[in-house]
């Protein structure tokens, strides 16, 4: 006998992909997990903030080669 969970999964898998995507978004929303759209928006905001900090001189950058050299020195590789 098929359980309710199995039946829901089977029925959901038969839906078109756009409907499954909408359902996943709703389920994740109910778990208070950010959607990919929200994550993308937050990362874009963070990138803009960091760009402004660099341009204003509030923070300075470190060349990538220096970062990797420091890592190799610290971890011996």
PDB file of N, CA and C in Angstrom:
ATOM      1  N   UNK A   1       0.842  -1.179   0.000  1.00  0.00           N
ATOM      2  CA  UNK A   1       0.000   0.000   0.000  1.00  0.00           C
ATOM      3  C   UNK A   1       0.889   1.246   0.000  1.00  0.00           C
ATOM      4  N   UNK A   2       0.569   2.158  -0.875  1.00  0.00           N
ATOM      5  CA  UNK A   2       1.335   3.385  -1.030  1.00  0.00           C
ATOM      6  C   UNK A   2       1.038   4.351   0.117  1.00  0.00           C
ATOM      7  N   UNK A   3       2.109   4.880   0.723  1.00  0.00           N
ATOM      8  CA  UNK A   3       1.916   5.845   1.807  1.00  0.00           C
ATOM      9  C   UNK A   3       1.539   7.205   1.214  1.00  0.00           C
ATOM     10  N   UNK A   4       1.043   8.075   2.069  1.00  0.00           N
ATOM     11  CA  UNK A   4       0.682   9.419   1.629  1.00  0.00           C
ATOM     12  C   UNK A   4       1.900  10.136   1.050  1.00  0.00           C
ATOM     13  N   UNK A   5       3.030   9.996   1.718  1.00  0.00           N
ATOM     14  CA  UNK A   5       4.259  10.633   1.251  1.00  0.00           C
ATOM     15  C   UNK A   5       4.643  10.130  -0.142  1.00  0.00           C
ATOM     16  N   UNK A   6       4.601   8.821  -0.340  1.00  0.00           N
ATOM     17  CA  UNK A   6       4.939   8.244  -1.646  1.00  0.00           C
ATOM     18  C   UNK A   6       3.971   8.730  -2.722  1.00  0.00           C
ATOM     19  N   UNK A   7       2.697   8.793  -2.378  1.00  0.00           N
ATOM     20  CA  UNK A   7       1.691   9.244  -3.338  1.00  0.00           C
ATOM     21  C   UNK A   7       1.935  10.707  -3.719  1.00  0.00           C
ATOM     22  N   UNK A   8       2.237  11.543  -2.712  1.00  0.00           N
ATOM     23  CA  UNK A   8       2.519  12.947  -2.998  1.00  0.00           C
ATOM     24  C   UNK A   8       3.737  13.096  -3.910  1.00  0.00           C
ATOM     25  N   UNK A   9       4.779  12.347  -3.618  1.00  0.00           N
ATOM     26  CA  UNK A   9       5.987  12.408  -4.446  1.00  0.00           C
ATOM     27  C   UNK A   9       5.670  11.969  -5.868  1.00  0.00           C
ATOM     28  N   UNK A  10       4.978  10.855  -6.016  1.00  0.00           N
ATOM     29  CA  UNK A  10       4.647  10.349  -7.350  1.00  0.00           C
ATOM     30  C   UNK A  10       3.789  11.336  -8.134  1.00  0.00           C
ATOM     31  N   UNK A  11       2.793  11.902  -7.483  1.00  0.00           N
ATOM     32  CA  UNK A  11       1.928  12.865  -8.163  1.00  0.00           C
ATOM     33  C   UNK A  11       2.694  14.139  -8.510  1.00  0.00           C
ATOM     34  N   UNK A  12       3.535  14.577  -7.589  1.00  0.00           N
ATOM     35  CA  UNK A  12       4.315  15.790  -7.831  1.00  0.00           C
ATOM     36  C   UNK A  12       5.269  15.600  -9.001  1.00  0.00           C
ATOM     37  N   UNK A  13       5.900  14.442  -9.083  1.00  0.00           N
ATOM     38  CA  UNK A  13       6.853  14.179 -10.157  1.00  0.00           C
ATOM     39  C   UNK A  13       6.186  14.147 -11.525  1.00  0.00           C
ATOM     40  N   UNK A  14       4.884  13.940 -11.565  1.00  0.00           N
ATOM     41  CA  UNK A  14       4.180  13.909 -12.849  1.00  0.00           C
ATOM     42  C   UNK A  14       3.767  15.308 -13.316  1.00  0.00           C
ATOM     43  N   UNK A  15       3.962  16.316 -12.474  1.00  0.00           N
ATOM     44  CA  UNK A  15       3.617  17.690 -12.843  1.00  0.00           C
ATOM     45  C   UNK A  15       4.643  18.248 -13.827  1.00  0.00           C
ATOM     46  N   UNK A  16       4.233  19.227 -14.636  1.00  0.00           N
ATOM     47  CA  UNK A  16       5.207  19.901 -15.508  1.00  0.00           C
ATOM     48  C   UNK A  16       6.272  20.602 -14.658  1.00  0.00           C
ATOM     49  N   UNK A  17       7.442  20.794 -15.236  1.00  0.00           N
ATOM     50  CA  UNK A  17       8.566  21.336 -14.465  1.00  0.00           C
ATOM     51  C   UNK A  17       8.277  22.716 -13.885  1.00  0.00           C
ATOM     52  N   UNK A  18       7.544  23.572 -14.602  1.00  0.00           N
ATOM     53  CA  UNK A  18       7.265  24.898 -14.052  1.00  0.00           C
ATOM     54  C   UNK A  18       6.380  24.823 -12.815  1.00  0.00           C
ATOM     55  N   UNK A  19       5.462  23.864 -12.796  1.00  0.00           N
ATOM     56  CA  UNK A  19       4.606  23.692 -11.616  1.00  0.00           C
ATOM     57  C   UNK A  19       5.404  23.111 -10.451  1.00  0.00           C
ATOM     58  N   UNK A  20       6.325  22.176 -10.755  1.00  0.00           N
ATOM     59  CA  UNK A  20       7.175  21.618  -9.696  1.00  0.00           C
ATOM     60  C   UNK A  20       8.067  22.705  -9.105  1.00  0.00           C
ATOM     61  N   UNK A  21       8.595  23.575  -9.965  1.00  0.00           N
ATOM     62  CA  UNK A  21       9.432  24.676  -9.488  1.00  0.00           C
ATOM     63  C   UNK A  21       8.649  25.589  -8.560  1.00  0.00           C
ATOM     64  N   UNK A  22       7.430  25.925  -8.947  1.00  0.00           N
ATOM     65  CA  UNK A  22       6.587  26.783  -8.107  1.00  0.00           C
ATOM     66  C   UNK A  22       6.296  26.100  -6.775  1.00  0.00           C
ATOM     67  N   UNK A  23       6.051  24.802  -6.816  1.00  0.00           N
ATOM     68  CA  UNK A  23       5.782  24.047  -5.591  1.00  0.00           C
ATOM     69  C   UNK A  23       7.011  24.025  -4.680  1.00  0.00           C
ATOM     70  N   UNK A  24       8.170  23.807  -5.260  1.00  0.00           N
ATOM     71  CA  UNK A  24       9.411  23.811  -4.472  1.00  0.00           C
ATOM     72  C   UNK A  24       9.609  25.166  -3.813  1.00  0.00           C
ATOM     73  N   UNK A  25       9.383  26.242  -4.577  1.00  0.00           N
ATOM     74  CA  UNK A  25       9.516  27.587  -4.000  1.00  0.00           C
ATOM     75  C   UNK A  25       8.593  27.764  -2.805  1.00  0.00           C
ATOM     76  N   UNK A  26       7.350  27.312  -2.935  1.00  0.00           N
ATOM     77  CA  UNK A  26       6.387  27.432  -1.832  1.00  0.00           C
ATOM     78  C   UNK A  26       6.821  26.601  -0.627  1.00  0.00           C
ATOM     79  N   UNK A  27       7.297  25.386  -0.866  1.00  0.00           N
ATOM     80  CA  UNK A  27       7.735  24.528   0.237  1.00  0.00           C
ATOM     81  C   UNK A  27       8.945  25.134   0.948  1.00  0.00           C
ATOM     82  N   UNK A  28       9.906  25.620   0.182  1.00  0.00           N
ATOM     83  CA  UNK A  28      11.081  26.246   0.795  1.00  0.00           C
ATOM     84  C   UNK A  28      10.691  27.499   1.565  1.00  0.00           C
ATOM     85  N   UNK A  29       9.771  28.265   1.006  1.00  0.00           N
ATOM     86  CA  UNK A  29       9.284  29.462   1.692  1.00  0.00           C
ATOM     87  C   UNK A  29       8.675  29.092   3.041  1.00  0.00           C
ATOM     88  N   UNK A  30       7.962  27.974   3.086  1.00  0.00           N
ATOM     89  CA  UNK A  30       7.329  27.551   4.341  1.00  0.00           C
ATOM     90  C   UNK A  30       8.356  27.119   5.382  1.00  0.00           C
ATOM     91  N   UNK A  31       9.563  26.780   4.932  1.00  0.00           N
ATOM     92  CA  UNK A  31      10.642  26.382   5.843  1.00  0.00           C
ATOM     93  C   UNK A  31      11.542  27.556   6.195  1.00  0.00           C
ATOM     94  N   UNK A  32      11.181  28.729   5.721  1.00  0.00           N
ATOM     95  CA  UNK A  32      11.984  29.939   5.914  1.00  0.00           C
ATOM     96  C   UNK A  32      13.376  29.805   5.309  1.00  0.00           C
ATOM     97  N   UNK A  33      13.467  29.062   4.207  1.00  0.00           N
ATOM     98  CA  UNK A  33      14.708  28.935   3.453  1.00  0.00           C
ATOM     99  C   UNK A  33      14.605  29.910   2.288  1.00  0.00           C
ATOM    100  N   UNK A  34      15.611  30.753   2.089  1.00  0.00           N
ATOM    101  CA  UNK A  34      15.509  31.725   1.001  1.00  0.00           C
ATOM    102  C   UNK A  34      15.488  31.038  -0.364  1.00  0.00           C
ATOM    103  N   UNK A  35      14.710  31.593  -1.275  1.00  0.00           N
ATOM    104  CA  UNK A  35      14.674  31.078  -2.639  1.00  0.00           C
ATOM    105  C   UNK A  35      15.953  31.486  -3.358  1.00  0.00           C
ATOM    106  N   UNK A  36      16.225  30.859  -4.479  1.00  0.00           N
ATOM    107  CA  UNK A  36      17.412  31.210  -5.259  1.00  0.00           C
ATOM    108  C   UNK A  36      17.359  32.674  -5.669  1.00  0.00           C
ATOM    109  N   UNK A  37      16.176  33.148  -5.998  1.00  0.00           N
ATOM    110  CA  UNK A  37      16.017  34.556  -6.379  1.00  0.00           C
ATOM    111  C   UNK A  37      16.433  35.466  -5.227  1.00  0.00           C
ATOM    112  N   UNK A  38      16.027  35.111  -4.013  1.00  0.00           N
ATOM    113  CA  UNK A  38      16.380  35.911  -2.837  1.00  0.00           C
ATOM    114  C   UNK A  38      17.891  35.846  -2.569  1.00  0.00           C
ATOM    115  N   UNK A  39      18.466  34.661  -2.695  1.00  0.00           N
ATOM    116  CA  UNK A  39      19.915  34.502  -2.503  1.00  0.00           C
ATOM    117  C   UNK A  39      20.672  35.343  -3.531  1.00  0.00           C
ATOM    118  N   UNK A  40      20.223  35.290  -4.792  1.00  0.00           N
ATOM    119  CA  UNK A  40      20.871  36.088  -5.836  1.00  0.00           C
ATOM    120  C   UNK A  40      20.780  37.579  -5.524  1.00  0.00           C
ATOM    121  N   UNK A  41      19.616  38.025  -5.061  1.00  0.00           N
ATOM    122  CA  UNK A  41      19.425  39.435  -4.724  1.00  0.00           C
ATOM    123  C   UNK A  41      20.356  39.852  -3.584  1.00  0.00           C
ATOM    124  N   UNK A  42      20.450  39.004  -2.555  1.00  0.00           N
ATOM    125  CA  UNK A  42      21.314  39.313  -1.417  1.00  0.00           C
ATOM    126  C   UNK A  42      22.786  39.369  -1.820  1.00  0.00           C
ATOM    127  N   UNK A  43      23.227  38.443  -2.680  1.00  0.00           N
ATOM    128  CA  UNK A  43      24.620  38.467  -3.140  1.00  0.00           C
ATOM    129  C   UNK A  43      24.893  39.702  -3.986  1.00  0.00           C
ATOM    130  N   UNK A  44      23.921  40.106  -4.809  1.00  0.00           N
ATOM    131  CA  UNK A  44      24.096  41.318  -5.616  1.00  0.00           C
ATOM    132  C   UNK A  44      24.243  42.537  -4.712  1.00  0.00           C
ATOM    133  N   UNK A  45      23.428  42.609  -3.661  1.00  0.00           N
ATOM    134  CA  UNK A  45      23.540  43.713  -2.700  1.00  0.00           C
ATOM    135  C   UNK A  45      24.906  43.710  -2.019  1.00  0.00           C
ATOM    136  N   UNK A  46      25.364  42.527  -1.627  1.00  0.00           N
ATOM    137  CA  UNK A  46      26.673  42.414  -0.965  1.00  0.00           C
ATOM    138  C   UNK A  46      27.795  42.841  -1.911  1.00  0.00           C
ATOM    139  N   UNK A  47      27.705  42.432  -3.169  1.00  0.00           N
ATOM    140  CA  UNK A  47      28.727  42.816  -4.148  1.00  0.00           C
ATOM    141  C   UNK A  47      28.760  44.327  -4.325  1.00  0.00           C
ATOM    142  N   UNK A  48      27.589  44.950  -4.429  1.00  0.00           N
ATOM    143  CA  UNK A  48      27.527  46.411  -4.564  1.00  0.00           C
ATOM    144  C   UNK A  48      28.134  47.101  -3.342  1.00  0.00           C
ATOM    145  N   UNK A  49      27.828  46.576  -2.157  1.00  0.00           N
ATOM    146  CA  UNK A  49      28.372  47.142  -0.915  1.00  0.00           C
ATOM    147  C   UNK A  49      29.897  47.064  -0.917  1.00  0.00           C
ATOM    148  N   UNK A  50      30.429  45.912  -1.321  1.00  0.00           N
ATOM    149  CA  UNK A  50      31.884  45.733  -1.333  1.00  0.00           C
ATOM    150  C   UNK A  50      32.558  46.634  -2.369  1.00  0.00           C
ATOM    151  N   UNK A  51      31.925  46.787  -3.517  1.00  0.00           N
ATOM    152  CA  UNK A  51      32.477  47.678  -4.542  1.00  0.00           C
ATOM    153  C   UNK A  51      32.562  49.099  -4.003  1.00  0.00           C
ATOM    154  N   UNK A  52      31.506  49.552  -3.353  1.00  0.00           N
ATOM    155  CA  UNK A  52      31.496  50.907  -2.779  1.00  0.00           C
ATOM    156  C   UNK A  52      32.580  51.063  -1.720  1.00  0.00           C
ATOM    157  N   UNK A  53      32.776  50.032  -0.895  1.00  0.00           N
ATOM    158  CA  UNK A  53      33.804  50.100   0.148  1.00  0.00           C
ATOM    159  C   UNK A  53      35.202  50.207  -0.454  1.00  0.00           C
ATOM    160  N   UNK A  54      35.449  49.455  -1.519  1.00  0.00           N
ATOM    161  CA  UNK A  54      36.764  49.514  -2.170  1.00  0.00           C
ATOM    162  C   UNK A  54      36.957  50.875  -2.822  1.00  0.00           C
ATOM    163  N   UNK A  55      35.955  51.333  -3.552  1.00  0.00           N
ATOM    164  CA  UNK A  55      36.072  52.617  -4.260  1.00  0.00           C
ATOM    165  C   UNK A  55      36.228  53.795  -3.305  1.00  0.00           C
ATOM    166  N   UNK A  56      35.601  53.705  -2.132  1.00  0.00           N
ATOM    167  CA  UNK A  56      35.685  54.808  -1.168  1.00  0.00           C
ATOM    168  C   UNK A  56      36.983  54.773  -0.363  1.00  0.00           C
ATOM    169  N   UNK A  57      37.719  53.668  -0.455  1.00  0.00           N
ATOM    170  CA  UNK A  57      38.950  53.536   0.308  1.00  0.00           C
ATOM    171  C   UNK A  57      38.738  52.983   1.708  1.00  0.00           C
ATOM    172  N   UNK A  58      37.506  52.642   2.021  1.00  0.00           N
ATOM    173  CA  UNK A  58      37.206  52.086   3.347  1.00  0.00           C
ATOM    174  C   UNK A  58      37.927  50.753   3.553  1.00  0.00           C
ATOM    175  N   UNK A  59      38.037  49.977   2.500  1.00  0.00           N
ATOM    176  CA  UNK A  59      38.784  48.714   2.561  1.00  0.00           C
ATOM    177  C   UNK A  59      39.761  48.680   1.392  1.00  0.00           C
ATOM    178  N   UNK A  60      40.809  47.904   1.544  1.00  0.00           N
ATOM    179  CA  UNK A  60      41.765  47.764   0.445  1.00  0.00           C
ATOM    180  C   UNK A  60      41.775  46.313  -0.010  1.00  0.00           C
ATOM    181  N   UNK A  61      42.212  46.118  -1.223  1.00  0.00           N
ATOM    182  CA  UNK A  61      42.249  44.768  -1.780  1.00  0.00           C
ATOM    183  C   UNK A  61      43.643  44.179  -1.636  1.00  0.00           C
ATOM    184  N   UNK A  62      43.712  42.874  -1.757  1.00  0.00           N
ATOM    185  CA  UNK A  62      44.980  42.152  -1.723  1.00  0.00           C
ATOM    186  C   UNK A  62      45.066  41.380  -3.037  1.00  0.00           C
ATOM    187  N   UNK A  63      46.173  41.490  -3.759  1.00  0.00           N
ATOM    188  CA  UNK A  63      46.309  40.742  -5.011  1.00  0.00           C
ATOM    189  C   UNK A  63      46.146  39.234  -4.773  1.00  0.00           C
ATOM    190  N   UNK A  64      45.494  38.572  -5.707  1.00  0.00           N
ATOM    191  CA  UNK A  64      45.237  37.138  -5.591  1.00  0.00           C
ATOM    192  C   UNK A  64      46.491  36.316  -5.367  1.00  0.00           C
ATOM    193  N   UNK A  65      47.573  36.650  -6.094  1.00  0.00           N
ATOM    194  CA  UNK A  65      48.825  35.908  -5.930  1.00  0.00           C
ATOM    195  C   UNK A  65      49.331  35.987  -4.500  1.00  0.00           C
ATOM    196  N   UNK A  66      49.191  37.139  -3.876  1.00  0.00           N
ATOM    197  CA  UNK A  66      49.630  37.291  -2.482  1.00  0.00           C
ATOM    198  C   UNK A  66      48.780  36.420  -1.561  1.00  0.00           C
ATOM    199  N   UNK A  67      47.486  36.390  -1.810  1.00  0.00           N
ATOM    200  CA  UNK A  67      46.584  35.566  -0.998  1.00  0.00           C
ATOM    201  C   UNK A  67      46.995  34.101  -1.088  1.00  0.00           C
ATOM    202  N   UNK A  68      47.216  33.613  -2.325  1.00  0.00           N
ATOM    203  CA  UNK A  68      47.581  32.208  -2.499  1.00  0.00           C
ATOM    204  C   UNK A  68      48.954  31.901  -1.911  1.00  0.00           C
ATOM    205  N   UNK A  69      49.878  32.833  -2.030  1.00  0.00           N
ATOM    206  CA  UNK A  69      51.199  32.636  -1.427  1.00  0.00           C
ATOM    207  C   UNK A  69      51.086  32.549   0.091  1.00  0.00           C
ATOM    208  N   UNK A  70      50.281  33.405   0.692  1.00  0.00           N
ATOM    209  CA  UNK A  70      50.065  33.359   2.148  1.00  0.00           C
ATOM    210  C   UNK A  70      49.455  32.022   2.564  1.00  0.00           C
ATOM    211  N   UNK A  71      48.529  31.516   1.773  1.00  0.00           N
ATOM    212  CA  UNK A  71      47.899  30.222   2.077  1.00  0.00           C
ATOM    213  C   UNK A  71      48.937  29.111   1.990  1.00  0.00           C
ATOM    214  N   UNK A  72      49.743  29.125   0.907  1.00  0.00           N
ATOM    215  CA  UNK A  72      50.780  28.088   0.758  1.00  0.00           C
ATOM    216  C   UNK A  72      51.764  28.138   1.922  1.00  0.00           C
ATOM    217  N   UNK A  73      52.138  29.344   2.319  1.00  0.00           N
ATOM    218  CA  UNK A  73      53.079  29.500   3.430  1.00  0.00           C
ATOM    219  C   UNK A  73      52.458  28.985   4.729  1.00  0.00           C
ATOM    220  N   UNK A  74      51.202  29.342   4.956  1.00  0.00           N
ATOM    221  CA  UNK A  74      50.536  28.964   6.200  1.00  0.00           C
ATOM    222  C   UNK A  74      50.283  27.458   6.285  1.00  0.00           C
ATOM    223  N   UNK A  75      49.922  26.850   5.164  1.00  0.00           N
ATOM    224  CA  UNK A  75      49.554  25.438   5.192  1.00  0.00           C
ATOM    225  C   UNK A  75      50.614  24.534   4.585  1.00  0.00           C
ATOM    226  N   UNK A  76      51.732  25.103   4.188  1.00  0.00           N
ATOM    227  CA  UNK A  76      52.865  24.310   3.735  1.00  0.00           C
ATOM    228  C   UNK A  76      52.671  23.581   2.434  1.00  0.00           C
ATOM    229  N   UNK A  77      51.940  24.135   1.518  1.00  0.00           N
ATOM    230  CA  UNK A  77      51.740  23.456   0.224  1.00  0.00           C
ATOM    231  C   UNK A  77      52.256  24.304  -0.895  1.00  0.00           C
TER     232      UNK A  77
END
